[in-house]
Coordinates of C-alpha atoms in Angstrom, one line a residue:
M1 CA 6.6 47.3 8.7
A2 CA 3.7 45.2 7.3
N3 CA 3.0 41.7 7.9
A4 CA 3.5 39.8 5.1
L5 CA 3.8 36.2 4.9
T6 CA 4.3 34.8 1.7
I7 CA 4.9 31.3 0.4
T8 CA 7.6 32.2 -1.8
A9 CA 9.4 33.8 1.0
L10 CA 9.0 30.4 2.8
T11 CA 10.1 28.4 0.1
E12 CA 13.6 27.9 1.5
L13 CA 12.4 26.8 4.5
L14 CA 10.2 24.1 3.2
Y15 CA 13.1 22.3 1.7
Q16 CA 14.8 23.0 5.5
A17 CA 12.3 21.6 7.2
R18 CA 12.9 18.1 5.3
D19 CA 15.6 17.4 7.5
T20 CA 14.4 18.8 10.9
V21 CA 11.7 16.9 12.2
A22 CA 11.7 13.0 12.7
R23 CA 9.8 10.8 9.7
E24 CA 8.6 7.4 10.0
L25 CA 9.9 4.5 7.4
V26 CA 8.2 4.8 4.2
G27 CA 8.1 1.3 1.8
F28 CA 4.6 1.4 0.4
I29 CA 4.4 4.3 -1.2
P30 CA 8.0 3.5 -3.7
S31 CA 6.5 0.1 -3.9
V32 CA 3.3 1.0 -6.2
T33 CA 2.5 3.0 -8.9
V34 CA 2.2 6.4 -8.5
N35 CA -0.7 8.7 -10.5
A36 CA 0.4 11.5 -9.5
G37 CA -0.7 15.3 -11.0
S38 CA -0.9 18.8 -10.6
E39 CA -4.9 18.9 -11.9
G40 CA -7.4 18.9 -9.3
V41 CA -9.7 16.0 -9.0
S42 CA -13.0 15.4 -6.9
I43 CA -14.1 13.8 -4.2
G44 CA -16.0 10.8 -5.7
G45 CA -13.6 10.8 -8.8
T46 CA -12.9 7.7 -10.8
V47 CA -9.7 6.0 -12.2
K48 CA -10.4 3.4 -14.5
S49 CA -8.0 0.4 -15.7
T50 CA -8.5 -2.0 -18.8
V51 CA -8.5 -5.5 -17.9
T52 CA -7.6 -8.8 -20.2
A53 CA -9.1 -11.9 -20.0
A54 CA -7.2 -15.5 -20.5
P55 CA -7.6 -16.3 -24.1
T56 CA -9.1 -19.8 -24.9
L57 CA -6.6 -22.6 -25.4
N58 CA -7.5 -24.8 -28.2
T59 CA -6.7 -28.5 -27.9
S60 CA -6.8 -29.6 -31.9
H61 CA -5.9 -28.2 -34.9
T62 CA -8.0 -29.5 -38.2
P63 CA -6.1 -28.3 -41.8
A64 CA -9.1 -26.9 -44.0
M65 CA -9.7 -24.8 -46.8
T66 CA -11.7 -22.1 -44.8
I67 CA -10.3 -20.5 -41.6
P68 CA -12.2 -21.5 -38.8
A69 CA -14.4 -19.3 -36.4
G70 CA -12.4 -17.0 -33.9
D71 CA -12.7 -17.5 -30.0
D72 CA -14.1 -14.5 -28.0
A73 CA -12.0 -12.3 -26.2
T74 CA -13.1 -10.2 -23.5
V75 CA -11.4 -6.6 -22.1
T76 CA -13.3 -5.1 -19.7
T77 CA -12.6 -2.3 -17.3
E78 CA -11.8 -1.9 -13.7
E79 CA -12.3 1.4 -11.5
F80 CA -11.9 2.7 -8.1
T81 CA -13.2 5.8 -6.5
I82 CA -10.9 8.7 -4.7
G83 CA -12.4 8.9 -1.8
Q84 CA -9.7 9.8 1.0
V85 CA -8.8 13.6 1.8
A86 CA -5.9 14.8 4.6
R87 CA -6.2 18.3 5.0
T88 CA -4.4 20.0 7.7
N89 CA -3.6 23.7 8.5
I90 CA -1.5 26.4 10.1
P91 CA -3.4 29.4 11.5
L92 CA -0.7 32.3 12.2
K93 CA -1.8 35.6 13.5
G94 CA -0.2 38.5 13.2
E95 CA 1.2 39.1 17.0
V96 CA 1.6 35.1 17.1
A97 CA 4.5 35.8 14.3
R98 CA 5.7 38.9 15.8
Q99 CA 6.3 36.7 19.0
M100 CA 8.3 34.5 17.3
M101 CA 10.2 36.9 15.2
N102 CA 11.1 39.0 18.7
I103 CA 12.6 35.8 20.1
G104 CA 14.2 34.3 17.0
Q105 CA 12.4 30.8 16.9
Y106 CA 9.9 32.1 13.7
G107 CA 12.4 30.7 11.0
S108 CA 12.9 27.3 13.5
V109 CA 9.0 27.3 13.9
I110 CA 8.1 26.9 10.4
Q111 CA 10.4 24.5 9.6
N112 CA 8.7 22.2 11.9
L113 CA 5.5 23.3 11.3
F114 CA 5.9 22.0 7.6
A115 CA 7.6 19.4 8.2
Q116 CA 5.3 17.8 11.2
H117 CA 2.3 18.5 8.2
I118 CA 4.2 17.1 5.3
R119 CA 4.5 14.0 8.0
S120 CA 1.5 13.3 8.9
H121 CA 0.1 13.8 5.1
V122 CA 2.6 10.9 4.3
N123 CA 2.0 8.6 7.0
A124 CA -2.0 8.5 6.1
I125 CA -1.3 7.7 2.7
E126 CA 1.1 5.0 3.6
S127 CA -0.6 3.5 5.9
H128 CA -3.6 3.5 3.2
V129 CA -1.5 1.6 0.4
G130 CA -0.4 -0.7 3.5
S131 CA -3.8 -1.2 4.4
V132 CA -5.3 -2.0 0.5
A133 CA -2.6 -4.1 -0.3
R134 CA -3.4 -6.3 2.8
L135 CA -6.4 -7.1 1.7
G136 CA -5.7 -7.4 -1.5
S137 CA -3.2 -10.2 -1.4
S138 CA -3.3 -13.7 -3.3
R139 CA -1.8 -16.1 -0.3
A140 CA 0.3 -15.8 2.5
V141 CA 3.3 -17.5 3.8
G142 CA 4.7 -17.6 7.4
T143 CA 3.2 -18.2 10.9
A144 CA 0.8 -15.5 12.3
G145 CA 1.6 -13.9 15.1
T146 CA 5.3 -14.6 14.7
T147 CA 7.8 -12.1 13.4
P148 CA 9.5 -13.2 10.6
F149 CA 13.5 -14.2 10.3
G150 CA 13.7 -16.0 13.6
S151 CA 16.4 -18.1 12.0
N152 CA 17.0 -17.5 7.9
H153 CA 15.5 -15.5 5.2
N154 CA 14.1 -18.5 3.9
I155 CA 10.9 -16.9 4.1
I156 CA 11.3 -14.2 1.3
I157 CA 12.1 -17.0 -1.1
D158 CA 8.8 -18.7 -0.2
A159 CA 6.6 -15.1 -0.7
H160 CA 8.7 -15.1 -4.1
Q161 CA 7.7 -18.6 -5.4
I162 CA 3.7 -17.1 -4.9
L163 CA 4.4 -14.8 -6.8
T164 CA 6.3 -16.6 -9.6
D165 CA 3.6 -19.5 -9.8
N166 CA 0.9 -16.8 -10.2
G167 CA 2.9 -15.3 -13.3
C168 CA 4.2 -12.6 -11.7
P169 CA 7.0 -10.9 -14.3
E170 CA 10.5 -11.2 -12.9
D171 CA 11.2 -7.6 -14.4
G172 CA 13.2 -5.9 -11.1
Q173 CA 9.8 -4.1 -10.2
L174 CA 9.7 -6.4 -6.8
S175 CA 9.3 -5.2 -3.1
A176 CA 8.5 -6.3 0.0
V177 CA 7.7 -4.6 2.5
F178 CA 8.1 -5.0 6.1
S179 CA 7.7 -4.1 9.8
T180 CA 10.4 -2.4 11.6
G181 CA 10.4 -5.8 14.1
A182 CA 10.9 -7.4 11.0
G183 CA 13.3 -5.3 9.5
S184 CA 15.1 -5.9 12.7
A185 CA 15.1 -9.5 13.3
L186 CA 16.4 -9.4 9.6
R187 CA 19.2 -7.4 10.0
K188 CA 20.2 -9.7 13.3
L189 CA 20.6 -12.6 10.7
A190 CA 24.4 -13.3 10.9
N191 CA 24.8 -13.5 7.5
V192 CA 23.8 -10.0 6.1
Y193 CA 26.1 -9.1 8.1
K194 CA 29.2 -11.0 6.3
A195 CA 30.1 -9.5 3.3
N196 CA 31.9 -12.4 1.5
E197 CA 28.2 -13.9 2.3
S198 CA 25.6 -10.7 1.5
G199 CA 28.5 -9.7 -1.6
S200 CA 28.3 -6.1 0.5
S201 CA 29.3 -4.6 3.9
D202 CA 26.1 -2.1 3.3
T203 CA 24.1 -3.9 5.9
F204 CA 26.9 -3.7 8.3
R205 CA 28.4 -0.2 7.7
R206 CA 25.4 1.7 6.8
G207 CA 22.3 -0.5 8.0
V208 CA 20.9 -0.9 4.2
L209 CA 19.0 -3.7 3.6
L210 CA 20.0 -5.7 0.4
D211 CA 17.5 -6.9 -2.3
I212 CA 17.6 -10.9 -1.7
D213 CA 16.3 -13.3 -4.7
G214 CA 15.4 -9.8 -6.5
V215 CA 13.5 -8.3 -4.7
A216 CA 13.9 -4.9 -2.9
L217 CA 13.8 -5.3 1.0
R218 CA 11.5 -1.7 2.5
Q219 CA 10.4 -1.0 6.0
S220 CA 7.1 0.3 6.7
A221 CA 5.6 2.1 9.8
G222 CA 2.2 1.4 7.8
V223 CA 2.4 -2.3 7.6
A224 CA -1.2 -3.1 8.5
A225 CA -2.2 -5.6 11.5
H226 CA -5.2 -7.9 10.5
T227 CA -7.6 -9.1 13.4
K228 CA -9.0 -12.1 12.2
G229 CA -12.7 -13.4 12.5
T230 CA -14.5 -15.1 14.8
L231 CA -14.8 -18.5 13.0
A232 CA -15.0 -21.5 15.4
G233 CA -16.8 -24.9 15.7
S234 CA -16.6 -27.1 12.6
P235 CA -16.8 -24.7 9.5
T236 CA -16.8 -26.6 6.1
I237 CA -17.1 -25.7 2.0
T238 CA -19.5 -27.8 0.8
N239 CA -19.4 -31.3 -1.3
A240 CA -20.3 -29.7 -4.5
G241 CA -16.6 -29.6 -5.5
F242 CA -14.8 -26.6 -6.3
A243 CA -11.9 -26.7 -9.7
I244 CA -8.3 -24.9 -9.8
G245 CA -8.9 -21.2 -10.2
A246 CA -11.9 -21.0 -8.4
T247 CA -12.3 -18.0 -6.4
S248 CA -16.0 -18.6 -4.9
L249 CA -16.7 -21.3 -2.8
T250 CA -20.3 -22.1 -0.9
L251 CA -19.8 -22.5 2.8
S252 CA -21.5 -25.8 4.5
S253 CA -24.0 -24.7 7.4
A254 CA -21.3 -25.6 9.8
G255 CA -19.3 -23.7 12.6
T256 CA -20.0 -20.6 13.9
G257 CA -18.9 -17.1 13.8
T258 CA -17.1 -15.1 11.2
I259 CA -14.8 -15.4 8.4
V260 CA -13.5 -11.1 7.5
A261 CA -11.5 -9.8 4.2
G262 CA -8.0 -10.1 4.8
D263 CA -8.3 -13.5 6.9
A264 CA -5.5 -15.8 6.1
L265 CA -7.3 -19.2 5.2
S266 CA -6.4 -22.8 5.2
I267 CA -8.5 -25.6 3.6
A268 CA -7.9 -29.3 4.7
N269 CA -6.6 -31.2 1.6
D270 CA -4.7 -28.3 0.4
T271 CA -2.3 -27.9 3.1
A272 CA 0.4 -26.1 1.1
N273 CA -1.2 -22.9 0.4
V274 CA -3.0 -20.3 2.6
Y275 CA -5.4 -18.1 1.1
V276 CA -6.5 -14.5 1.8
V277 CA -10.3 -13.7 1.9
K278 CA -11.6 -11.5 -0.2
T279 CA -15.1 -11.1 0.6
G280 CA -16.0 -12.8 4.1
D281 CA -19.4 -14.3 5.7
S282 CA -20.7 -12.3 8.7
D283 CA -22.2 -15.7 9.8
V284 CA -20.8 -19.7 8.1
S285 CA -23.3 -21.3 10.2
D286 CA -25.6 -20.0 7.8
G287 CA -24.3 -21.7 4.6
G288 CA -23.3 -18.5 2.8
T289 CA -20.4 -17.7 0.3
L290 CA -16.8 -16.9 0.4
V291 CA -14.3 -15.3 -2.2
L292 CA -10.8 -15.7 -2.3
N293 CA -8.4 -13.3 -4.1
N294 CA -6.9 -13.9 -7.3
P295 CA -6.0 -16.4 -9.0
G296 CA -8.0 -18.9 -6.7
L297 CA -7.4 -21.9 -5.6
R298 CA -3.9 -24.0 -6.6
K299 CA -5.7 -27.5 -5.9
A300 CA -9.0 -28.4 -6.9
T301 CA -11.6 -29.4 -3.5
G302 CA -12.9 -32.4 -4.9
A303 CA -16.6 -33.6 -4.4
S304 CA -16.2 -33.5 -0.5
T305 CA -16.5 -31.5 2.4
R306 CA -13.5 -29.7 3.7
A307 CA -12.9 -28.2 6.5
L308 CA -11.5 -24.5 7.0
T309 CA -9.3 -23.0 9.5
V310 CA -8.1 -19.6 10.2
A311 CA -4.6 -18.2 11.3
A312 CA -4.4 -16.0 14.1
D313 CA -3.7 -12.1 14.1
Y314 CA -1.3 -10.7 12.0
T315 CA 0.9 -8.5 11.1
A316 CA 0.8 -7.7 7.2
N317 CA 3.9 -7.5 5.8
L318 CA 3.7 -7.7 2.1
M319 CA 5.6 -8.8 -0.8
L320 CA 3.9 -7.1 -4.3
H321 CA 5.3 -5.8 -7.7
R322 CA 4.8 -2.2 -8.8
S323 CA 1.8 -3.1 -11.1
A324 CA -0.3 -4.9 -8.4
V325 CA -1.5 -1.2 -6.2
E326 CA -2.2 2.1 -7.7
L327 CA -2.0 4.8 -5.6
A328 CA -4.0 8.0 -7.2
I329 CA -3.0 11.2 -5.4
R330 CA -4.0 15.0 -6.4
P331 CA -4.8 18.2 -4.7
P332 CA -8.5 19.4 -4.9
A333 CA -10.2 21.1 -7.9
M334 CA -10.7 24.9 -8.0
P335 CA -13.5 26.8 -9.6
E336 CA -13.0 28.1 -12.6
G337 CA -10.8 31.3 -12.0
G338 CA -10.0 30.1 -8.5
D339 CA -10.8 30.9 -5.0
I340 CA -10.0 33.1 -2.4
A341 CA -6.1 31.5 -1.9
R342 CA -3.7 34.4 -2.3
E343 CA -1.3 31.7 -3.5
R344 CA -0.3 28.3 -4.3
M345 CA 2.6 26.0 -4.8
T346 CA 4.1 22.3 -4.6
V347 CA 6.4 20.8 -2.4
F348 CA 8.2 17.9 -3.1
D349 CA 8.9 15.3 -0.6
P350 CA 12.1 13.3 -0.9
A351 CA 11.2 10.5 1.7
S352 CA 8.1 9.8 -0.3
G353 CA 8.5 11.3 -3.6
L354 CA 5.0 12.6 -3.1
V355 CA 4.1 16.2 -4.3
F356 CA 1.8 18.2 -2.2
E357 CA -0.2 21.6 -3.1
V358 CA 0.2 24.7 0.0
A359 CA -2.1 27.4 -0.3
L360 CA -2.1 30.5 1.4
Y361 CA -5.1 32.3 2.3
N362 CA -5.3 36.0 4.2
G363 CA -8.0 36.2 6.9
Y364 CA -9.1 38.9 9.2
G365 CA -5.8 39.7 11.1
M366 CA -4.2 36.6 10.5
N367 CA -3.2 34.3 7.6
M368 CA -3.7 30.3 7.3
L369 CA -1.6 27.7 5.2
E370 CA -3.6 24.7 3.9
F371 CA -2.2 21.3 3.0
V372 CA -4.9 19.4 1.2
T373 CA -4.2 15.8 -0.5
Y374 CA -6.9 13.7 -2.0
Y375 CA -6.0 10.3 -2.6
Q376 CA -6.8 6.5 -2.7
A377 CA -5.4 3.3 -3.5
K378 CA -6.4 0.5 -5.2
V379 CA -5.2 -3.2 -6.0
W380 CA -5.2 -3.7 -9.6
K381 CA -3.7 -7.3 -9.6
S382 CA -4.1 -9.5 -6.6
D383 CA -1.9 -12.2 -8.3
F384 CA 1.1 -10.1 -8.0
I385 CA 0.7 -9.8 -4.1
A386 CA 1.5 -12.4 -1.3
T387 CA 1.7 -11.7 2.4
I388 CA 4.2 -12.5 4.7
L389 CA 2.6 -13.3 8.2
G390 CA 4.1 -12.0 11.1

């Protein structure tokens, strides 16, 4: 009997495999816009989006027989490059397949192999999305280094206020993604278990995290840890004065160390807000510039130097609107007429909602199954992301 291994024959095994291997929690992927498809792309390929600027708000109106000149309007484009690759393969020699068949383990081994490969790809993508979103957050709430929900869930309301103040739509597409530690702390709050207070017994009976304040609560194994820069001494911004909405801040030649992207930054006269840094400075003593994520300052600094402080290392739990982040995911492009793969098929993963392509290659005395995924995440709207420090 020929040793014929085909993807078609394994289709049912692929679907069975989803339930036989442990899976880490996926929270970011279902919380963002997923741009997926079966058409192949290249590494370095770009995805574009249009961005409209705020209009000019006129504060006067003078009737006349001729219409006034219109204000300029600007529409720009932003783009990102697909630069992430996840590739795994299953090499299978004929004698190895025969050995597994002889002991009756061929089916279970193939099931677990497929499940582990899907798991590996999803974990890499989930972590990537969490890391990209972390660096694109607008502002932060909570205490760095301290797991949220020590006594109540008020931090969810505080993060929601950030997004509301930033103009984020209230359209049922808000999610908060927490580490498993924060999720456990939330479950320990007595009121989430009380059906008369939470409105449901699902948390108590089935461990379901219920929506709070119109925000879908999720957990993820891909919540990123941020390591702060080395800022020390007495760093300040200059006395030039920075208006509400300013994102670029000039540093005085004071203090030492670095400010890095993702740092949670406080400004002395603005204690109500903690800003997330978009672009830092490798040596603050040189009087360089740092850039905040949109929408920038919530309070003007005035013509005076202001002291800067950076929060401690933190775990980046995030609240975000679905439109804030886009995940592009595709299989690699094939040459005209295809390559030497014998077969190709797509496999749907219900845990993440993603679809992966699997190719079968015939070799000399063996076959190889290969999973290849090209992907990239991009923050389009920092205004619609808030960090809950943990």
